[in-house]
Amino acid sequence: MRLLWCACAGMLALGSLFVSLAPQVAAGASLDAAEQDLVARVNTFRAARGLPTLAVSDTLAAAAKWMSVDMGSRNYFAHTSLDGRSPTQRMADAGYPAFGTWTGEDLAAGFTTTAEVLNGWINSPAHYAVLVNPQYHAIGVGRGYSAGSTYGWYWTADFGGVVDSGRAAPVARATTVTAPQSRPQVVTPAQVALPPDSGYHARWSAQSPDPILEPAQLATLVVALQNTGSRGWYRGVAGEEANLGTNDPQDAERPELADGWLSANRLTSTTTEYVGPGEVGWFEFKVRAPSTAGEYRLALRGVVEGVDWLEDDGIFFTIHVVPTVAAELSLSFDP
């Protein structure tokens, strides 16, 4: 069984809509081969009708990928996602300026090839109207598959009236020192098969200052991670929950610091039940100072259990444990 669904919405921006029509891929956009092929087919279709070429938008791609995966994993087919968001809201949440320009969305389910998807949209008047709208200059597409779902494959194409700038790639907090080279080197890249993208990614956003504690004293610490992937984080949902785990070495048990953690190497999950693409998730946890004075390094990294580790941005805390007498004589500490 195959289904198509279409939504069109938009407000003509008061500013200019004259933008570059040259094909381009925004920095950070990561479409798989089938998604790239669908974009190419849509642009070929539009070019034959004298319509502007659609540039791939990183933010629209993030919104489209999230929607396809969400429909498959949660087994539904509708423009309003189960968290209550409209297509325009989802595009905006992913970072696209959706409320200041034209937006539209085409959905398909049950189709296995890009040719079938495009033909289905072409043969549906509502979907055809989205494909030939001259106001659109940007596109993001995403597909998702779930073996236990009603339709198997789910496809989303999100359209926008302006070409937005791509989000910057995540920058690791860890300092990297590069040794000087005496002469240029030529490196032949290894031929490896890359695993499919899980859709789960994150970037460090903020964290609380390093604590100064007496032995056995408790401190509440916070880490904020931005969801830079195409899938949302759902607290309490297996395979979709983002946790904060120990790192460097990965999965190291830290019982000497743990207090109320999920386990000796998993600190906590997000403080909110849902963190969508582009949103910031907050992780709050406690540490208990060891009984011996000294400095204790706690390295952390996000993880979606059983699916994938999130990016290693070099997140760490240094827990300063001072003797009780020294703590009494020290100046007050203002974080």
C-alpha angles and dihedrals in degrees: 000000000000130000137189128198132181137193128181125187138147152130121228107243117239089225126074120293094197103123138155112282096194115121110261141158116223116233111273098020109139114189121170121231095270093048091050089050092052091052090050091050092049091050092047089051091050094044091056087060097045094253126145118274112250117235117216110250119206092211095047089047090053091051093047095047091049092051095049093048092044093051091050098043093045095036105234137116118211141109092243107071119224090257087064100254125141121221091258092050092049091051090049092048089054089056102264117134089240099153093058101053146026117300135181140167136206121194132191133179134189096024116122103192134049091235090058092047094051093044090051091053093045092053093050113078094213094049092042089056090058093047094053098040106128091203092073119092102158136052140184124189133187138173131199135188130204120176093205096050128100097249105022099212122053124189130194131185117186118194130198138184098228135046106238126201117262122252116254117256114258113275116215116233091214113100114242119203116201118202115229115259120228092207137359116282129211115214123191109213116238117250104239135156109240118219117242114272112262093208091236116118137144143186128207111254108169146329140192120262123272110275128236108211143171117235112291092007118139128230131185113223132187135205123188121203126184115223102235095168133091096249130072125238114238117193112225096014114117113240092011103062118104113215134180111243136182118266142186090066098028116236093006111164114237106185091153088067102030122110118165093344122154087247139332090283102028115069108183148312130244120303090230128058094235136029113183129203109291093018126112120243121205123216116195123186143152131241126197117213115240118246093249121074117241143088119298121193117212114190118194140190136177119251138181102212115244092001116062147322115248122235117303103237095170095255115177144147128212109214108206110206114191129187114265094246092049090049092054092052097044125100118260113275119227112194 
